[in-house]
Short mmCIF file of C-alpha atoms in Angstrom, two decimals:
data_model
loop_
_atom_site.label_atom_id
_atom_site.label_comp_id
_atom_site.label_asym_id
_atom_site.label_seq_id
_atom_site.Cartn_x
_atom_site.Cartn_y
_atom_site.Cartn_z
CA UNK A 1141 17.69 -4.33 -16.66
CA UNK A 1142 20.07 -4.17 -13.63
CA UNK A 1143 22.35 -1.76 -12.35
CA UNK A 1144 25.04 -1.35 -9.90
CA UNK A 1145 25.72 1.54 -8.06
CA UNK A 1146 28.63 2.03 -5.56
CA UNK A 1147 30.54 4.63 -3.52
CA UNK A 1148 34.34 2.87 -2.82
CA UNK A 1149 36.65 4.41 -0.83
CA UNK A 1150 34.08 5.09 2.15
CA UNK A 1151 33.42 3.57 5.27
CA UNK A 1152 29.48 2.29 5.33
CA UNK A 1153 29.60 1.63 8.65
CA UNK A 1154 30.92 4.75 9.93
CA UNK A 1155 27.87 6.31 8.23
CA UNK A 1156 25.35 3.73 8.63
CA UNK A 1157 24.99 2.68 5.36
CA UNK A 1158 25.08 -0.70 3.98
CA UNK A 1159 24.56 -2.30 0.44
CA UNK A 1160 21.27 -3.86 -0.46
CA UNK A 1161 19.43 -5.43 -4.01
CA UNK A 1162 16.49 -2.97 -4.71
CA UNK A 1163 13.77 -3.37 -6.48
CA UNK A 1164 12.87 -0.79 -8.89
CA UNK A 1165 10.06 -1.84 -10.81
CA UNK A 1166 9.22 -4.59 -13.43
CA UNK A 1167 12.55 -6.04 -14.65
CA UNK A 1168 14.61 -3.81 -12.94
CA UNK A 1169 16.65 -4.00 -9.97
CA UNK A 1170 20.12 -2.47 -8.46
CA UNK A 1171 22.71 -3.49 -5.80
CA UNK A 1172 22.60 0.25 -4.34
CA UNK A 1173 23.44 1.82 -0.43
CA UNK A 1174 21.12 1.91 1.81
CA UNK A 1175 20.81 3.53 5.36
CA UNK A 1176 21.53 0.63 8.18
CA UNK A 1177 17.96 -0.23 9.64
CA UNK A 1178 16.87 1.06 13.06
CA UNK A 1179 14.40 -0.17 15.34
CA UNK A 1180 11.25 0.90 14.98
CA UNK A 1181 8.72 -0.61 17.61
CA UNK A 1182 9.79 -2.21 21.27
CA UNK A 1183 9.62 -5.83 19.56
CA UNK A 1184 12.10 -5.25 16.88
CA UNK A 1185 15.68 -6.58 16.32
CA UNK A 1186 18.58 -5.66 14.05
CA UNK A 1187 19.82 -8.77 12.14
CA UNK A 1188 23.49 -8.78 10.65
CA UNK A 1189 22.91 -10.76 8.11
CA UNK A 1190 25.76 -13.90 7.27
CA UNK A 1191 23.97 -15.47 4.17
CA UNK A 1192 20.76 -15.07 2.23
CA UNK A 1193 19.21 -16.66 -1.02
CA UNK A 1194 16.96 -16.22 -4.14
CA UNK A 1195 13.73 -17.52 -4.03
CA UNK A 1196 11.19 -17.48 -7.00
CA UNK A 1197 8.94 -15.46 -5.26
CA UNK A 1198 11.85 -12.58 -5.74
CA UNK A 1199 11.23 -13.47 -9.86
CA UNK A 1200 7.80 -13.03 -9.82
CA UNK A 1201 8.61 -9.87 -8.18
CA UNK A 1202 10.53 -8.71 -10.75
CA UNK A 1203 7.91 -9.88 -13.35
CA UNK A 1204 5.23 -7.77 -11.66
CA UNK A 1205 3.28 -10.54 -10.19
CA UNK A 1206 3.23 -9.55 -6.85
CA UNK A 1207 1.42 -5.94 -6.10
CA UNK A 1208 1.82 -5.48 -2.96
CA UNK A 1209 5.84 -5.07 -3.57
CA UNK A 1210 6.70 -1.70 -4.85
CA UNK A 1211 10.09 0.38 -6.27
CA UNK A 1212 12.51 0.94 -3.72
CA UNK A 1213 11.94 -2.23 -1.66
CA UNK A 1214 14.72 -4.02 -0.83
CA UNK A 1215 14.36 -7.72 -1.90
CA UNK A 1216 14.72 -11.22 -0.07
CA UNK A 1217 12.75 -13.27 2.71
CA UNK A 1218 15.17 -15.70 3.66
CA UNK A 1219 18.74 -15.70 5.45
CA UNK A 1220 20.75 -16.96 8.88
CA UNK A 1221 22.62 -14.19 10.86
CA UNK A 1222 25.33 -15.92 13.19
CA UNK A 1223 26.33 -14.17 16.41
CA UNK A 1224 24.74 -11.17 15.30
CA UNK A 1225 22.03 -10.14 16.07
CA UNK A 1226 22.62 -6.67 16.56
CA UNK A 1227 20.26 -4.95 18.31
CA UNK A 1228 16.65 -5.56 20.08
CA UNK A 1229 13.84 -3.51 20.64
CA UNK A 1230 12.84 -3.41 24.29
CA UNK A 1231 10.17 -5.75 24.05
CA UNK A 1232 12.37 -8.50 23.28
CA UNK A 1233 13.35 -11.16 25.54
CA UNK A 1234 14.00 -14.26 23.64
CA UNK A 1235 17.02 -12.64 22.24
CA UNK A 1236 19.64 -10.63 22.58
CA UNK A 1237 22.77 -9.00 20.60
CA UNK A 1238 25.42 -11.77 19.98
CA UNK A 1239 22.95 -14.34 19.00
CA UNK A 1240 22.83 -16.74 16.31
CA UNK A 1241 19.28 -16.90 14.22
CA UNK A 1242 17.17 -18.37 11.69
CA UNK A 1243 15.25 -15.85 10.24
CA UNK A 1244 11.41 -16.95 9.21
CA UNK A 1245 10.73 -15.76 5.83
CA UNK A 1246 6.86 -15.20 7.52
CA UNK A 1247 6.71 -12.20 10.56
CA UNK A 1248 4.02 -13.20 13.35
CA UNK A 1249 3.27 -11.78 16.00
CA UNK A 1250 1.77 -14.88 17.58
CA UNK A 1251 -0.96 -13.24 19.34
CA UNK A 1252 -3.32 -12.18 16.61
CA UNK A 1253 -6.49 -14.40 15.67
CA UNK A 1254 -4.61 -16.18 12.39
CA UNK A 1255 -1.42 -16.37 14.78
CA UNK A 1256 -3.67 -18.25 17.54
CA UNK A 1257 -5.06 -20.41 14.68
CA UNK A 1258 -1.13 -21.30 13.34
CA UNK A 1259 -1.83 -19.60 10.43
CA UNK A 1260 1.40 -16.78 10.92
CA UNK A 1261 1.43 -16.22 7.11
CA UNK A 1262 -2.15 -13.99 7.66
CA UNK A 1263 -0.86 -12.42 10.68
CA UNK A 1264 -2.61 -9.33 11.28
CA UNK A 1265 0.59 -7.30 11.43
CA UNK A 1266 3.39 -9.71 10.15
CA UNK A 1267 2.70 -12.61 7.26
CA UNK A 1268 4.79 -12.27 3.68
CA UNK A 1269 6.02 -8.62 4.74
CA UNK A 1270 9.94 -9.35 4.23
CA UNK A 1271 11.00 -8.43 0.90
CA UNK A 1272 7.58 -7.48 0.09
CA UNK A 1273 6.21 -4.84 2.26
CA UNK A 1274 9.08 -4.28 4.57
CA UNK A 1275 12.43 -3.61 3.37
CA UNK A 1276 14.26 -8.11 3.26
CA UNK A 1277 17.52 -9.82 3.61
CA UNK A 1278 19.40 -9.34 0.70
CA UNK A 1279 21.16 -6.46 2.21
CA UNK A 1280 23.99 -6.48 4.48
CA UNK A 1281 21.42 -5.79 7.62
CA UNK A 1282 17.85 -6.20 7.61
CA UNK A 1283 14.81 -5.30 10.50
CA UNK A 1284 12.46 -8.28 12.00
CA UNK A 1285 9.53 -7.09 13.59
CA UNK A 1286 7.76 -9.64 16.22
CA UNK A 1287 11.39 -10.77 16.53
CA UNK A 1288 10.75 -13.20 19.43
CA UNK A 1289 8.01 -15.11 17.28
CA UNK A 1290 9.96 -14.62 14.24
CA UNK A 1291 13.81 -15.67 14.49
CA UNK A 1292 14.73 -19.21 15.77
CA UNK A 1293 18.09 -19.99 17.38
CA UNK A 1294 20.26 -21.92 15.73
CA UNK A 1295 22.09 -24.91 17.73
CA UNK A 1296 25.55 -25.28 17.93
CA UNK A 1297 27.04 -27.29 15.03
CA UNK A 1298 24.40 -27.19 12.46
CA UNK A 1299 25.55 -26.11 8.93
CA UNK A 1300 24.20 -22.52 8.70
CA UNK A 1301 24.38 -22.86 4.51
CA UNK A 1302 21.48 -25.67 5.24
CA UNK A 1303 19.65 -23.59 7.36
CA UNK A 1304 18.82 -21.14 4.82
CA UNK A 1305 16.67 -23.56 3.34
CA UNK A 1306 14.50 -23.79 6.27
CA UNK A 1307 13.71 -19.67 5.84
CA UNK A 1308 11.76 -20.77 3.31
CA UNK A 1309 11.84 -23.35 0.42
CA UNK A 1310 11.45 -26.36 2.97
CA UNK A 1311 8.48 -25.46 5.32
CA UNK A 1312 6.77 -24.29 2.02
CA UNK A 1313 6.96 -27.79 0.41
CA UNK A 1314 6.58 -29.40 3.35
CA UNK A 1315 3.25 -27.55 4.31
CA UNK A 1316 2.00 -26.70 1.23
CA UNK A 1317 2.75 -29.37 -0.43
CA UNK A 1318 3.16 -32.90 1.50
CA UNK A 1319 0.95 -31.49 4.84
CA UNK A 1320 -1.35 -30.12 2.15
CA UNK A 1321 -1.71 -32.63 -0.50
CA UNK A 1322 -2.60 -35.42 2.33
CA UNK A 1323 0.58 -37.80 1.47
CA UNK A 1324 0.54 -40.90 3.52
CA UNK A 1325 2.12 -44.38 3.46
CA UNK A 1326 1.96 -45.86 0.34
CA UNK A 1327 0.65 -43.23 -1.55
CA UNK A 1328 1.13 -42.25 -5.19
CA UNK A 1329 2.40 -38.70 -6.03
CA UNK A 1330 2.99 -36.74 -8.28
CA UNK A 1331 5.19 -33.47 -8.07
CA UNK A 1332 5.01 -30.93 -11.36
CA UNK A 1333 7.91 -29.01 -11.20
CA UNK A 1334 11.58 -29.89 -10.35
CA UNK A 1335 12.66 -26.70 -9.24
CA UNK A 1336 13.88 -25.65 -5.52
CA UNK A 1337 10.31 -25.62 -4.34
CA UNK A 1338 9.37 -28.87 -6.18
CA UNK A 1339 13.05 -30.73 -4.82
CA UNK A 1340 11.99 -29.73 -1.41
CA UNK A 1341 8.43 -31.32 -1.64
CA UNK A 1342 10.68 -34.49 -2.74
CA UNK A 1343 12.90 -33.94 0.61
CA UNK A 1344 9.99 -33.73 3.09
CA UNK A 1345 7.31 -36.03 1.32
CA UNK A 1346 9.47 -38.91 1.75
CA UNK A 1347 8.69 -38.95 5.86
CA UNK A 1348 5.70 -40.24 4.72
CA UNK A 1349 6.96 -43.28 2.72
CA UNK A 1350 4.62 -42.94 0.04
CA UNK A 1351 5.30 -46.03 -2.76
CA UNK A 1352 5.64 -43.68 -6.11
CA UNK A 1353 7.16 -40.15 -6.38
CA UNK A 1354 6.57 -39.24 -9.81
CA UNK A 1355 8.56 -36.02 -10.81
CA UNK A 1356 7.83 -34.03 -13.91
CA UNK A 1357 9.89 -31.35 -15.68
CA UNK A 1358 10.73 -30.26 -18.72
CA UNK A 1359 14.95 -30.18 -17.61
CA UNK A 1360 16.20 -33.11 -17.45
CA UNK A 1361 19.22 -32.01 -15.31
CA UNK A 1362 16.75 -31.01 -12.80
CA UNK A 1363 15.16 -34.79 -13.26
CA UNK A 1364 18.22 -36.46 -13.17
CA UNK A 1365 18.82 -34.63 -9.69
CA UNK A 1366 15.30 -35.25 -8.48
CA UNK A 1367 16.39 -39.03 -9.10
CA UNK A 1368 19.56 -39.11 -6.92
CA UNK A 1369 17.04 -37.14 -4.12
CA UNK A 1370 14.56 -40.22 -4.08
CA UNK A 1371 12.49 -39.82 -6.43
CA UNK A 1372 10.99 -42.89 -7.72
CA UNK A 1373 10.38 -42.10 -11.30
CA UNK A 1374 10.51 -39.12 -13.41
CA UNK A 1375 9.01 -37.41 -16.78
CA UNK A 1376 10.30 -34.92 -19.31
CA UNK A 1377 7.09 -32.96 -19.76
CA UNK A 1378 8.48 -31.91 -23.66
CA UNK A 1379 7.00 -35.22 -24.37
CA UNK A 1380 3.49 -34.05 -24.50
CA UNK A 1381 2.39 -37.37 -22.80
CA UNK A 1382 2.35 -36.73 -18.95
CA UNK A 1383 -0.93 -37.49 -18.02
CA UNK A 1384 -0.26 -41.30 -20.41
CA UNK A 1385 2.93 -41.76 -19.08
CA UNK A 1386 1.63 -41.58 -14.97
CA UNK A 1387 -1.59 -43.39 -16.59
CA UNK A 1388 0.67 -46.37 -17.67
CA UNK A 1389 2.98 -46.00 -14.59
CA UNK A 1390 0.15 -46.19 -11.98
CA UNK A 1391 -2.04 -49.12 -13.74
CA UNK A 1392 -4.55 -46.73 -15.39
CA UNK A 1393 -5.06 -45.57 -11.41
CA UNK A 1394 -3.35 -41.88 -11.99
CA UNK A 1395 -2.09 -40.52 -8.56
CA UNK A 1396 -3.69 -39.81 -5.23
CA UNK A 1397 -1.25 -36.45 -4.65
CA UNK A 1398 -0.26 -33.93 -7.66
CA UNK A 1399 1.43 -31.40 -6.34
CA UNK A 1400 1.68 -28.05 -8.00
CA UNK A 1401 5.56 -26.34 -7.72
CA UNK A 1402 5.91 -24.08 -10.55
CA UNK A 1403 3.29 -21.29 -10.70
CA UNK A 1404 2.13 -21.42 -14.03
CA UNK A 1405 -1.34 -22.58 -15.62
CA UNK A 1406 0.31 -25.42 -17.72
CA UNK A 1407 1.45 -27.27 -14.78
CA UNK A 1408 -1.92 -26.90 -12.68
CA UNK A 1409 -3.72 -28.13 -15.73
CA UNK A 1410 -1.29 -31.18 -15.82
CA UNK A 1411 -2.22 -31.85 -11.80
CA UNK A 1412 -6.07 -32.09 -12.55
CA UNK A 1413 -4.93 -34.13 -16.20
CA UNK A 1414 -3.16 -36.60 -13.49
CA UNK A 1415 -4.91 -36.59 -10.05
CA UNK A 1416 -7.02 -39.77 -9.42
CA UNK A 1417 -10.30 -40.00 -8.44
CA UNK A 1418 -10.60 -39.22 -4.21
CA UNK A 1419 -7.20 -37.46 -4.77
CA UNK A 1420 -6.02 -34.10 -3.88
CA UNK A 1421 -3.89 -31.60 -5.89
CA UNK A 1422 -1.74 -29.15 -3.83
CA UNK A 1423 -0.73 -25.91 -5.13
CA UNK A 1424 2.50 -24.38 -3.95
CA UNK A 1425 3.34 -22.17 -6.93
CA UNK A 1426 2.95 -18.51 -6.69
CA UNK A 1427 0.32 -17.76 -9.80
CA UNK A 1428 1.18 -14.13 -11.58
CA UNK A 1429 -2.20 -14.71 -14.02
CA UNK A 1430 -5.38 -16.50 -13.76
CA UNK A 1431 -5.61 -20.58 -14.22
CA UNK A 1432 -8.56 -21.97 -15.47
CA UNK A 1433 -10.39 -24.97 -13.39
CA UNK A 1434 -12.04 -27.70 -15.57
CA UNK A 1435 -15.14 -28.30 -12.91
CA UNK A 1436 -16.82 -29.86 -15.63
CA UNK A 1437 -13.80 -33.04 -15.64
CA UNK A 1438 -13.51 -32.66 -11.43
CA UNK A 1439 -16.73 -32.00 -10.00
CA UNK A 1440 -17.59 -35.89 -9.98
CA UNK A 1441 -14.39 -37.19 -9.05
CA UNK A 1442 -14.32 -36.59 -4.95
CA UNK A 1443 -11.29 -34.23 -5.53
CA UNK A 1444 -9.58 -31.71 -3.04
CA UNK A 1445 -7.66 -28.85 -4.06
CA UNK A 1446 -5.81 -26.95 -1.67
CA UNK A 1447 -3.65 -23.64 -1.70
CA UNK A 1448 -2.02 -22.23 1.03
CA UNK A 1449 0.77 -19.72 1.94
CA UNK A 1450 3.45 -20.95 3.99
CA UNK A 1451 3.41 -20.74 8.19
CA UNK A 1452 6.27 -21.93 9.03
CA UNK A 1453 4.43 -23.54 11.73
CA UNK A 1454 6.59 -26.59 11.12
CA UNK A 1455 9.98 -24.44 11.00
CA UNK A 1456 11.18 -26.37 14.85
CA UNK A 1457 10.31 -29.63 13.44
CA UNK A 1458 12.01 -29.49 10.59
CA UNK A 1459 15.20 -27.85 12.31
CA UNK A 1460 15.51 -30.25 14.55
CA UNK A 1461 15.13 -32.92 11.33
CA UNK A 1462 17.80 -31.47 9.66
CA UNK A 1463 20.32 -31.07 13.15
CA UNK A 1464 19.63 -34.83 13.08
CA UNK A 1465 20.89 -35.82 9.89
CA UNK A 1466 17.60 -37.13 8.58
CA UNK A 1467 17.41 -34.82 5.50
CA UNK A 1468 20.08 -33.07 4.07
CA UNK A 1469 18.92 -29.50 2.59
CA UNK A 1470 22.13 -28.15 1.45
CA UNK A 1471 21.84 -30.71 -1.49
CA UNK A 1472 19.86 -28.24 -2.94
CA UNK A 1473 22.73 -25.29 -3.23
CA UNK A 1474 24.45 -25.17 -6.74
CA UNK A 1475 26.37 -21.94 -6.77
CA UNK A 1476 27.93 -19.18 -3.72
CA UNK A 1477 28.03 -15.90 -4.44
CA UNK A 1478 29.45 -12.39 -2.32
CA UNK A 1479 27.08 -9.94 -1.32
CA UNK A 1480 28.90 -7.77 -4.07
CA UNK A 1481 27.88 -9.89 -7.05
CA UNK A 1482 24.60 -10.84 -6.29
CA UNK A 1483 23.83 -9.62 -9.61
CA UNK A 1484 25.32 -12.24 -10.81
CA UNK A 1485 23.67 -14.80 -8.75
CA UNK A 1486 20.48 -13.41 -10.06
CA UNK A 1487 21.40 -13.92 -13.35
CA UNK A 1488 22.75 -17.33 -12.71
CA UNK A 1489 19.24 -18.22 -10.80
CA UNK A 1490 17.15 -16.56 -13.94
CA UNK A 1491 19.22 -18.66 -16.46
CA UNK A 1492 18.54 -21.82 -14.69
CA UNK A 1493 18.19 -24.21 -17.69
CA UNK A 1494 21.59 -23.34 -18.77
CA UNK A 1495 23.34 -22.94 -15.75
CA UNK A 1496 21.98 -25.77 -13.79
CA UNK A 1497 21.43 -23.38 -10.64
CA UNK A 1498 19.03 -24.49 -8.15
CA UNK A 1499 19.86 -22.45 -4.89
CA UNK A 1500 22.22 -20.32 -4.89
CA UNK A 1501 24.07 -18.74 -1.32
CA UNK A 1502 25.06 -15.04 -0.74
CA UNK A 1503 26.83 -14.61 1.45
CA UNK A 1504 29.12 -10.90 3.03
#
């Protein structure tokens, strides 16, 4: 269910209100007004916001897979603001109104025990609060708390469409899945899911030049795309034969990476149907019910299975990786939408099979 509520004819800035997606509850959500954010503590900023996403954390959302985000939240963790940044809390000195930024989908305060340890995504007072526990981006303006540990400048010249991919979807399959599932030179792997998170792993897990990527989906569109991003081989999971098919295309060895980028319990099962012995399954997906591990197949085999929340410790790497030319993330956009339809863009991103969508751009 989705509404859209609007008051033309007024001026929202002369009264400090802007329009924002709102979650209301399981399956329901409404492009609404919303008062302008204001800072609330010294190391704030004010972030006019050029161009957000949908990520499909912001699904599960809607699904009721994530608790911790309640009605009246406004959605969205990712988005660039160009030369406006708006205004900044007193206790911020890395930047100031008129700037260009990134905007890390994870808040850190960088002081904290977990920030000290590079783990920002269990920051003590920050983590996976945009969108989720603090009003996100996909509203006209949106509030960053720890703002001098969580925005990054953007250089001159870079494509600010690409950069929306770093927010998010790229330091999550970089460091959950390549960083996480161990890939290395010559390596075999094996990414389930051909989605935006799963097309990302693809991206970053080829600075590794591991011999075999192996995608598997059951959308051959998605495939087909996964193909022309460097994937060495792919599998339409409707088949029912994964775990023969990698089998026969590994020589009986299976792979040493499977890399989980869906969320669901299907596709975990098919990482510990194809992860060879020594090997390591990564899981990136966000899980909305409970997956069941078959110890009884894995507990001989020398396995590792790792989850993880993104950091975004490797967010500077990775910009300066994409300023460089090296990898391309705006491959990944499909469709552009206004602020004003992003109803639309939702519906676009839900009916992904048939519309082809991977990433889709709002922008004001």
């Amino acid at each position: 269910m989705t509404t859209t509520v609007s008051e033309p004819g007024e001026d929202r800035k002369n009264r400090m209100m802007m329009q924002a997606l709102v979650y209301q509850g399981r399956g329901k959500k409404v492009l609404t007004e919303r008062p302008v954010p204001e800072i609330q503590a010294p190391t704030d900023a004010i972030v006019k916001i050029a161009k957000t996403t949908i990520c499909g954390t912001d699904l599960h959302i809607l699904k009721g897979d994530v608790p911790t985000c309640g009605p009246g939240r406004i959605l969205g963790h990712e988005g660039v603001g160009v030369g406006v940044v708006e205004k900044t809390g007193p206790g911020v000195t890395a930047f100031h109104p008129g700037d260009s930024v990134l905007i890390s989908c994870i808040s850190a305060c960088g002081r904290c025990e977990y920030c000290r340890r590079g783990m920002y995504s269990h920051c003590t007072t920050g983590g996976w609060i945009l969108g989720n526990q603090i009003d996100g981006t996909q509203a006209e303006y949106v509030r960053i708390p720890h703002a001098d540990t969580s925005l990054y400048r953007i250089p001159e010249g870079v494509d600010e469409e690409a950069l929306v991919m770093l927010s998010d979807i790229l330091p999550t399959g970089f460091e959950c899945g390549v960083l996480n599932g161990k890939v290395q030179p010559g390596n075999s792997v094996a990414i389930v899911g051909a989605g935006p998170v799963g097309l990302a792993v693809l991206l970053t897990a080829q600075f590794y030049s591991p011999a075999e990527i192996i995608m598997i989906d059951f959308d051959d569109h998605r495939l087909q795309v996964s193909t022309r991003l460097g994937a060495t081989a792919t599998i339409n999971a409707a088949s029912g034969r994964v775990a023969e098919t990698v089998m026969q295309m590994t020589g009986g060895r299976s792979v040493d990476t499977a890399i989980e980028a869906v969320g669901v319990p299907a596709s975990f099962n098919t990482c510990e149907d194809i992860v060879a012995p020594g090997g390591t399954i990564a899981n990136v997906g966000v899980h909305g019910v409970k997956v069941d591990l078959h110890l009884e197949r894995l507990w001989s085999r020398n396995i590792t299975i790792t989850t993880r929340l993104v950091d975004t410790v490797t967010m500077p790497m990775l910009l300066k990786t994409v300023q460089s030319g090296k990898i391309d993330p705006k491959l990944l956009i499909t469709h552009r939408f206004k602020l004003d339809r992003i109803l639309d863009a939702y519906g676009t991103f839900e009916r992904a099979a048939s519309t082809q969508a991977l990433k889709v751009i709002i922008e004001r």
